[in-house]
PDB file of C-alpha atoms and ligand atoms in Angstrom:
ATOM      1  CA  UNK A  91      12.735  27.605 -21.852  1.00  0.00           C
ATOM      2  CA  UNK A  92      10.719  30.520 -20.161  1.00  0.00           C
ATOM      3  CA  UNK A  93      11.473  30.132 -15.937  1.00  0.00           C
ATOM      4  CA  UNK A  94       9.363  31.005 -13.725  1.00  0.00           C
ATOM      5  CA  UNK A  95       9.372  30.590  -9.843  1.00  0.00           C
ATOM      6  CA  UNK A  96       6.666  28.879  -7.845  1.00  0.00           C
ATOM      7  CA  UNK A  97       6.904  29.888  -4.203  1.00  0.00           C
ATOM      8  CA  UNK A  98       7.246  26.865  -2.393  1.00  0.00           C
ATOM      9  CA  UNK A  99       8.673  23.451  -1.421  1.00  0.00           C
ATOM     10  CA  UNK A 100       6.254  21.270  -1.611  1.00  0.00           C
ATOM     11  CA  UNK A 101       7.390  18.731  -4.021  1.00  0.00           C
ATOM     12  CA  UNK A 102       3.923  17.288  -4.749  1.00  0.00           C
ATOM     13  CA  UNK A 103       2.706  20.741  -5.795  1.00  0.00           C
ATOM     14  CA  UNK A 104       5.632  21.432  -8.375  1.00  0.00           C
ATOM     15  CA  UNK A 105       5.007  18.053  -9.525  1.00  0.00           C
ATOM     16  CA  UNK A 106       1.157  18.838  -9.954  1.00  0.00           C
ATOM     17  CA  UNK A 107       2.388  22.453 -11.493  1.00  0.00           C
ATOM     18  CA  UNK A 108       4.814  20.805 -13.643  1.00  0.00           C
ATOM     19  CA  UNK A 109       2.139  18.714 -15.230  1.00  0.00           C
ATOM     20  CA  UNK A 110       0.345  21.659 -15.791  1.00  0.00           C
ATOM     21  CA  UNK A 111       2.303  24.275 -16.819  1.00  0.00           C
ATOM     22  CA  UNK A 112       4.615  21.943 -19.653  1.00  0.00           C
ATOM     23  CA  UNK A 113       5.552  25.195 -21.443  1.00  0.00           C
ATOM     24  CA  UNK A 114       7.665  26.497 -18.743  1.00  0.00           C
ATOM     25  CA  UNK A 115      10.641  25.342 -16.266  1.00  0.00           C
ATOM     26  CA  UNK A 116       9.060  25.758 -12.928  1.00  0.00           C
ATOM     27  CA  UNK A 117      11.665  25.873 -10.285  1.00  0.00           C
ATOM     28  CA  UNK A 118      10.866  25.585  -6.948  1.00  0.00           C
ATOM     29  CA  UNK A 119      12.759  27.145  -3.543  1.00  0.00           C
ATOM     30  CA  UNK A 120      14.713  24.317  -3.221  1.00  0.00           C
ATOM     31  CA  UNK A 121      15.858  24.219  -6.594  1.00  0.00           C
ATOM     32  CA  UNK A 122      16.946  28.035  -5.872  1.00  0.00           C
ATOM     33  CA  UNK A 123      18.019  27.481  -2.865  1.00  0.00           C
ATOM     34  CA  UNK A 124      16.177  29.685  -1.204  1.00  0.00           C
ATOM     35  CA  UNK A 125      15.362  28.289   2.646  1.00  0.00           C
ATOM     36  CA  UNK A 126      14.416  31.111   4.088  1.00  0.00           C
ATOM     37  CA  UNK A 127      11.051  30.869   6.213  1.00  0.00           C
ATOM     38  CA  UNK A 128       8.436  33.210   5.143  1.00  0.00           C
ATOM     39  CA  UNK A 129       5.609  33.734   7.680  1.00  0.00           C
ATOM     40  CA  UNK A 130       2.268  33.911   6.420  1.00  0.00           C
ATOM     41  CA  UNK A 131       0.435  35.945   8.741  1.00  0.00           C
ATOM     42  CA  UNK A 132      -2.308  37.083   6.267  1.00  0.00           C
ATOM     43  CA  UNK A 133      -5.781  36.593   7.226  1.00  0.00           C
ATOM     44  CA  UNK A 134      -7.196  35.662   3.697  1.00  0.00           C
ATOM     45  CA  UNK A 135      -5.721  33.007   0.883  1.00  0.00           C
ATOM     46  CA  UNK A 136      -4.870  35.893  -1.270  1.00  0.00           C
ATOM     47  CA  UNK A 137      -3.091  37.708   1.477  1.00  0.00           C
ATOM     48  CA  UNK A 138      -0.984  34.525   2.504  1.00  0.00           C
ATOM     49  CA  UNK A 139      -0.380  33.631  -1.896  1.00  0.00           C
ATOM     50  CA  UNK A 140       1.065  37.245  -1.939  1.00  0.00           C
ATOM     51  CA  UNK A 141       2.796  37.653   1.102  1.00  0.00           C
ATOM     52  CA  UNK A 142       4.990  34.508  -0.373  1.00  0.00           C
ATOM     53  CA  UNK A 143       5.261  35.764  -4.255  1.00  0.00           C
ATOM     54  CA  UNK A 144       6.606  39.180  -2.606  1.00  0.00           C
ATOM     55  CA  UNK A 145       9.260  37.585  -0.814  1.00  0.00           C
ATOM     56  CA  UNK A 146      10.360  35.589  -3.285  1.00  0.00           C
ATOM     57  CA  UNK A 147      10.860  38.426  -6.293  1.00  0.00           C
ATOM     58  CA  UNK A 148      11.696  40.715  -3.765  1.00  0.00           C
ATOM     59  CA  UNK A 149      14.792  38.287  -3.331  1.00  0.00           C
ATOM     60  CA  UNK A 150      15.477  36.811  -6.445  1.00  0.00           C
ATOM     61  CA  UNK A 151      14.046  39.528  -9.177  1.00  0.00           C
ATOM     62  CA  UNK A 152      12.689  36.644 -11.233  1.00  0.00           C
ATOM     63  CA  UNK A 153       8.824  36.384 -11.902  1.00  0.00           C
ATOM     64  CA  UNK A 154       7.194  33.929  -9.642  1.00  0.00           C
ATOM     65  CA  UNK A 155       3.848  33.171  -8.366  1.00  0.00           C
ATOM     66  CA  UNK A 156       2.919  31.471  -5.008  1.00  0.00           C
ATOM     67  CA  UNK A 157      -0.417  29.305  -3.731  1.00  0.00           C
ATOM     68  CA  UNK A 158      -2.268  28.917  -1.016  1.00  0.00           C
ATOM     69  CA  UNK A 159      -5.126  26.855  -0.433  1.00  0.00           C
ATOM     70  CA  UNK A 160      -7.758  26.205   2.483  1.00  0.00           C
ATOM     71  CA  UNK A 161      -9.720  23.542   2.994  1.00  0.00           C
ATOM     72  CA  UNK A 162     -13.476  25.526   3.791  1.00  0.00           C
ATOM     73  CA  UNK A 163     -15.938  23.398   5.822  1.00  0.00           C
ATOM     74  CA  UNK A 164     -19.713  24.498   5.921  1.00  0.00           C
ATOM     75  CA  UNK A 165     -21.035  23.002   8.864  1.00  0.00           C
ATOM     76  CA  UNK A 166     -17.473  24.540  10.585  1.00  0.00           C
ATOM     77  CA  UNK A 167     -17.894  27.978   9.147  1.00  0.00           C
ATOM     78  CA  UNK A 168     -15.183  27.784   6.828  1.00  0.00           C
ATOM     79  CA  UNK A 169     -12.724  26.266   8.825  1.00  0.00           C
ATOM     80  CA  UNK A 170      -9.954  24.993   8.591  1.00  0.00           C
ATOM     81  CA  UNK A 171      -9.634  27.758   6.005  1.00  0.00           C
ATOM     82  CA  UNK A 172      -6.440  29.970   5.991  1.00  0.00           C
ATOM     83  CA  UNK A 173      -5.319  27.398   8.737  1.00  0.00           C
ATOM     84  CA  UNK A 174      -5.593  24.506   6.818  1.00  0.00           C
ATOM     85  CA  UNK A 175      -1.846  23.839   7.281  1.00  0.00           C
ATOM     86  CA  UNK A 176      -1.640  24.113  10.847  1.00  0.00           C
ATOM     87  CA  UNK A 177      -5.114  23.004  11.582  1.00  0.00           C
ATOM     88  CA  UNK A 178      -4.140  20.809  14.515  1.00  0.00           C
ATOM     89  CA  UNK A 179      -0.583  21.210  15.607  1.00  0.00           C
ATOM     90  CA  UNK A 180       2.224  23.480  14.155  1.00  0.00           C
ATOM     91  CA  UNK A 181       3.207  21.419  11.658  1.00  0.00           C
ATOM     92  CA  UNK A 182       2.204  20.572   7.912  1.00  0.00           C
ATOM     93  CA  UNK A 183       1.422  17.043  10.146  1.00  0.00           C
ATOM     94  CA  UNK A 184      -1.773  15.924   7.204  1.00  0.00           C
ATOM     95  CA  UNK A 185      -2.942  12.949   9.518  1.00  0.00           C
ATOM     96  CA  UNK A 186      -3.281  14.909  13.005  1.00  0.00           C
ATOM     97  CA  UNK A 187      -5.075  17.458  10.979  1.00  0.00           C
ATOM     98  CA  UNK A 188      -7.178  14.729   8.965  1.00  0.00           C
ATOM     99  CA  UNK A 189      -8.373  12.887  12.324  1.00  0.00           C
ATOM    100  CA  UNK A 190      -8.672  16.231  13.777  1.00  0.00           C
ATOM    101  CA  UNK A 191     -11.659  17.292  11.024  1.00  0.00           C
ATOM    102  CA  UNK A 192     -13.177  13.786  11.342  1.00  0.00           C
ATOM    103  CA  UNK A 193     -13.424  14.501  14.912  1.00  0.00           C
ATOM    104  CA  UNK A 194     -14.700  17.838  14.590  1.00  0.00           C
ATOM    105  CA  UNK A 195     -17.273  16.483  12.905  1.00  0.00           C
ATOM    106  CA  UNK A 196     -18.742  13.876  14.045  1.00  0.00           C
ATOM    107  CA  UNK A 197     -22.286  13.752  14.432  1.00  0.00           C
ATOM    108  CA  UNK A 198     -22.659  16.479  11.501  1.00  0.00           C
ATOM    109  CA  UNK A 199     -24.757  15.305   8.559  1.00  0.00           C
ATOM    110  CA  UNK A 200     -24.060  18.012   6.667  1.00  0.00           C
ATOM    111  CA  UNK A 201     -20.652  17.296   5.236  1.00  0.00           C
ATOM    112  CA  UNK A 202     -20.446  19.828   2.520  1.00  0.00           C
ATOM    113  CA  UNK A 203     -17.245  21.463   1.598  1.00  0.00           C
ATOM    114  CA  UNK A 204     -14.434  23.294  -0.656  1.00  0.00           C
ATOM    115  CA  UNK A 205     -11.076  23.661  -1.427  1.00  0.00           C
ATOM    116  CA  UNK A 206     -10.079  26.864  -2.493  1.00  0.00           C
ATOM    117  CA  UNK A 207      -6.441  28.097  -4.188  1.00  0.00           C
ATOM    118  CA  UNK A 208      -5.236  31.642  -4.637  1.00  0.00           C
ATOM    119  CA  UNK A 209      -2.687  32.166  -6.674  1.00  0.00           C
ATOM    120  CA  UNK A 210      -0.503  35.729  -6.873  1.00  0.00           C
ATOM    121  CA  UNK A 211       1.433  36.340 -10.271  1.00  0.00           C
ATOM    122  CA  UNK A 212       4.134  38.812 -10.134  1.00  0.00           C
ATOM    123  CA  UNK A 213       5.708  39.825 -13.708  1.00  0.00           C
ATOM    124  CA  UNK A 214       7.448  42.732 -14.493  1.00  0.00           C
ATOM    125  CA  UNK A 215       6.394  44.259 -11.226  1.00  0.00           C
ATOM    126  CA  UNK A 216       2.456  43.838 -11.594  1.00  0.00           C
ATOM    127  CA  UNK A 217       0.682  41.103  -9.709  1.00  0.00           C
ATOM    128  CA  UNK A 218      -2.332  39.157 -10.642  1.00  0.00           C
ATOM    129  CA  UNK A 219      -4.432  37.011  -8.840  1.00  0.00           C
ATOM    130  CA  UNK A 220      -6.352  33.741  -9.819  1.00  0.00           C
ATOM    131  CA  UNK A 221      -8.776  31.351  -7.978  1.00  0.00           C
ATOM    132  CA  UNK A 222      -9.989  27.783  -8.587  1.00  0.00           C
ATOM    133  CA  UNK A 223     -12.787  26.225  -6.066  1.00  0.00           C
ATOM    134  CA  UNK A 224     -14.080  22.637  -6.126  1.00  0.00           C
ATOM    135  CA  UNK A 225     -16.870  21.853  -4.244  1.00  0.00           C
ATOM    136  CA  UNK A 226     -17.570  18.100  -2.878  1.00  0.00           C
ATOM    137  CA  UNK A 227     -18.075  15.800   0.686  1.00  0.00           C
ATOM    138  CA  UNK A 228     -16.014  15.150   3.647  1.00  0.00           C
ATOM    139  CA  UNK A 229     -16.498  11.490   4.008  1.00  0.00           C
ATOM    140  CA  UNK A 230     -16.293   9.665   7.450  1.00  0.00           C
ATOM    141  CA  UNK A 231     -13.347   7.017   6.714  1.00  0.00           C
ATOM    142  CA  UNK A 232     -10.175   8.365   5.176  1.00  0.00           C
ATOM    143  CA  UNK A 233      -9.844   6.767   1.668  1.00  0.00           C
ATOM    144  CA  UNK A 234      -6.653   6.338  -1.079  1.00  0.00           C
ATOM    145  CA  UNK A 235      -3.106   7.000  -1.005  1.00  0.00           C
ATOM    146  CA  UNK A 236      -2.164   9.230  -3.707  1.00  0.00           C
ATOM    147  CA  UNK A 237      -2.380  13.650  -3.012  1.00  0.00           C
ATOM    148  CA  UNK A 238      -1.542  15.187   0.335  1.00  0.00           C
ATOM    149  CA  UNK A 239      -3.647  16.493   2.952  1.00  0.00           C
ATOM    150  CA  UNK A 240      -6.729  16.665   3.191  1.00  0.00           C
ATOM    151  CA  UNK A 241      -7.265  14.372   0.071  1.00  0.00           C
ATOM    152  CA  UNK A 242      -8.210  10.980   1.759  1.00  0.00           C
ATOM    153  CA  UNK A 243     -11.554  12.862   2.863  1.00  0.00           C
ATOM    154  CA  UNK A 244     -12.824  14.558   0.169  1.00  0.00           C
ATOM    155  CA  UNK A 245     -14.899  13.301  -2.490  1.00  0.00           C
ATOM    156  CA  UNK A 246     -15.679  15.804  -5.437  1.00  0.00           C
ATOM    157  CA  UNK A 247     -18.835  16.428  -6.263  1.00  0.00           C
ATOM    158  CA  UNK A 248     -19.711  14.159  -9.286  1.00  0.00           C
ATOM    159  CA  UNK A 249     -17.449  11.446  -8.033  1.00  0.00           C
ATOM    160  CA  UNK A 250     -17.737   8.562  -5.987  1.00  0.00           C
ATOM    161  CA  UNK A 251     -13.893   8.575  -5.446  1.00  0.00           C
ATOM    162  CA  UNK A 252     -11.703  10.604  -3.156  1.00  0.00           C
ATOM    163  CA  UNK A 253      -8.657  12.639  -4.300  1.00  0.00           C
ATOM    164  CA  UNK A 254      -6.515  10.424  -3.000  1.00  0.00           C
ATOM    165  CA  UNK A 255      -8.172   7.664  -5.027  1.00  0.00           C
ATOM    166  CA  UNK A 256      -7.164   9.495  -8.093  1.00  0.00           C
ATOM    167  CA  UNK A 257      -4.120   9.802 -10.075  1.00  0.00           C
ATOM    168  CA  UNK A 258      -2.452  12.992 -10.738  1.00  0.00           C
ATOM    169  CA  UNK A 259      -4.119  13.730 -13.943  1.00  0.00           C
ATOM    170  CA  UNK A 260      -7.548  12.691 -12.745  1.00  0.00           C
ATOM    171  CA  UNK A 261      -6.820  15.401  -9.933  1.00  0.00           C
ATOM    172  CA  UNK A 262      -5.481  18.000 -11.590  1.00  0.00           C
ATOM    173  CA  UNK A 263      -7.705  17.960 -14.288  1.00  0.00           C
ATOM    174  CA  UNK A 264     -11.013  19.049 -11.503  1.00  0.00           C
ATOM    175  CA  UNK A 265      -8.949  20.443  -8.756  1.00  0.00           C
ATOM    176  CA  UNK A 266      -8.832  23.613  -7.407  1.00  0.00           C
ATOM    177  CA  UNK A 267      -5.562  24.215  -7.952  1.00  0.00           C
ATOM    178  CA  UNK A 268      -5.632  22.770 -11.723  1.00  0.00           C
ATOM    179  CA  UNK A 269      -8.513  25.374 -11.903  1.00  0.00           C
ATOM    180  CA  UNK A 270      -6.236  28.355 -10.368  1.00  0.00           C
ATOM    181  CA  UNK A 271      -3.276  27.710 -12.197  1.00  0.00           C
ATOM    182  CA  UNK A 272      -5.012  26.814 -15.754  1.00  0.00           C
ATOM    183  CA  UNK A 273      -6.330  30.434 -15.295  1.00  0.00           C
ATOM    184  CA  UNK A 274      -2.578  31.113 -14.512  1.00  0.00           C
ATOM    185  CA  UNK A 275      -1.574  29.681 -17.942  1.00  0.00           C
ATOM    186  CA  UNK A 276      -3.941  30.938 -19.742  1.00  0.00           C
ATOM    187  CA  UNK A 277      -3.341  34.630 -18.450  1.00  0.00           C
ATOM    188  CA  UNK A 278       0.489  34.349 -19.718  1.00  0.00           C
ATOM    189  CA  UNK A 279      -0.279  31.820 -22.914  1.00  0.00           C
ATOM    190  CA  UNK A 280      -1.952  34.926 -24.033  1.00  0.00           C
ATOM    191  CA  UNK A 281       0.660  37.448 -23.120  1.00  0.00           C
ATOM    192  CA  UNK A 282       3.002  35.115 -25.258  1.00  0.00           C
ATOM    193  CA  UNK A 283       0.739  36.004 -28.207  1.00  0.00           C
ATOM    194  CA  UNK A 284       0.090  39.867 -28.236  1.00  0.00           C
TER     195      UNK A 284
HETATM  196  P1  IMP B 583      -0.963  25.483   1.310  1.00  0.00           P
HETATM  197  O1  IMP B 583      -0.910  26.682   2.173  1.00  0.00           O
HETATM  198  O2  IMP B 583      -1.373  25.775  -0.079  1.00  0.00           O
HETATM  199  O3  IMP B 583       0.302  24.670   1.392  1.00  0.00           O
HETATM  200  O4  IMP B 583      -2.099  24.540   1.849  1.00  0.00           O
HETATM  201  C1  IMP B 583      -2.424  24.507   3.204  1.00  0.00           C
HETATM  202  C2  IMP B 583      -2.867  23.137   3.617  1.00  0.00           C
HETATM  203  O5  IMP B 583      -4.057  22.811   2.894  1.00  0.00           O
HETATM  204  C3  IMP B 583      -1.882  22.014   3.318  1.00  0.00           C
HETATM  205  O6  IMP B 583      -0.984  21.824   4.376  1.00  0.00           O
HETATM  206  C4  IMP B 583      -2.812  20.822   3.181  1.00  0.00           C
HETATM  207  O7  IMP B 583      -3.120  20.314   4.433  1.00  0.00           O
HETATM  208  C5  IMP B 583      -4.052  21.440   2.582  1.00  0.00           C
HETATM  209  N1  IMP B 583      -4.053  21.279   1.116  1.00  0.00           N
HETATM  210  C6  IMP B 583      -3.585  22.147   0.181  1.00  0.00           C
HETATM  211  N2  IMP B 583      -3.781  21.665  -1.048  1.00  0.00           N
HETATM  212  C7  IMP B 583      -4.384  20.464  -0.889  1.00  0.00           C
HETATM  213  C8  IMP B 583      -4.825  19.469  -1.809  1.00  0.00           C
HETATM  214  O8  IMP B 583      -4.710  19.569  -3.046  1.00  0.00           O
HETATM  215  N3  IMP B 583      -5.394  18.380  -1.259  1.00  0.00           N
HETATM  216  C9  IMP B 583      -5.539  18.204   0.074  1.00  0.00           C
HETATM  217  N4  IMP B 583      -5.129  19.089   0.968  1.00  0.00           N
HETATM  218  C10 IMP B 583      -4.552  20.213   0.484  1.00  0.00           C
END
């Protein structure tokens, strides 16, 4: 089977990318055992998704590709953005930075917002980058238990549920990472055939 390296340990995004990407064995830096922290000090998505792919084949040699999303709220100028991780303390901690939005806005009608993914390829020493964006509502009570982050507030456009309410499939399938990394498979399904 055809390996490939996805830049992180997150084990509910390799079993998101797994789902996605059945053609391939997808190991992930634990499965490598590759601990190492990599800072991402980049100012955009793209900057952060590349900074990690980089590291990663710099180390290992083996084509990988990295993520990084941000959570982009209108009425806060596109915050938490590229700090979506570390929106209210240091840590990946998903409920102090859940209440933390809530509180930020409360009071604002306006409750549009996005999640955006970039995602850097690298193969045979070129990189290639791919985005997925899905737009929808923060709502005021955190709903559902499936996902991660930022899912128990956001409701898709064209849904009534939030991600959290959905199963894997249901998520993947509009996400914006399902959109990112379906671009990602279709980019190498096609280098498979020429
Ligand atoms: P990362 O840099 O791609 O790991 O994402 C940064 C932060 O965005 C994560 O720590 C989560 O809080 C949030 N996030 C990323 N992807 C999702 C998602 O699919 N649903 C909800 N929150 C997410």
């Amino acid at each position: 089977m055809r390996k490939l390296i996805f830049a992180t340990h997150n084990t509910h995004k390799l079993t998101e990318i797994r789902q996605i990407l059945p053609e391939w064995e997808i190991l992930g830096l634990t499965d490598i055992g590759l601990h190492d922290e990599i800072i991402e000090n980049g100012q955009t998505l793209e900057a952060n998704a590349e900074i990690k792919a980089d590291y990663v084949y710099r180390k290992t040699g083996v084509s990988c590709f990295a993520d990084d999303t941000g959570l982009e709220v209108e009425a806060l100028n596109g915050a938490p953005g590229v700090h979506s991780a570390r929106y209210a303390t240091n840590g990946h901690d998903f409920k102090a930075n859940m209440d933390k939005l809530l509180k930020e806005m409360t009071g604002i009608d306006k409750r549009g917002a996005r999640f955006r993914t970039s995602v850097c390829l690298i193969l045979n020493d070129e990189k290639h980058f791919f985005e997925g964006i899905v737009y929808g509502q923060i709502i005021t009570v955190p709903r559902g238990d499936e996902g991660f982050g930022y899912d128990p507030v956001f409701v898709p456009d064209g849904y009534t549920k939030t991600f959290a309410e959905m199963d894997a499939e249901e998520k993947n399938s509009i996400s914006h990472r399902g959109m990112a990394v379906s671009k990602l498979q279709d980019f190498l399904l096609n280098l498979l055939l020429y």
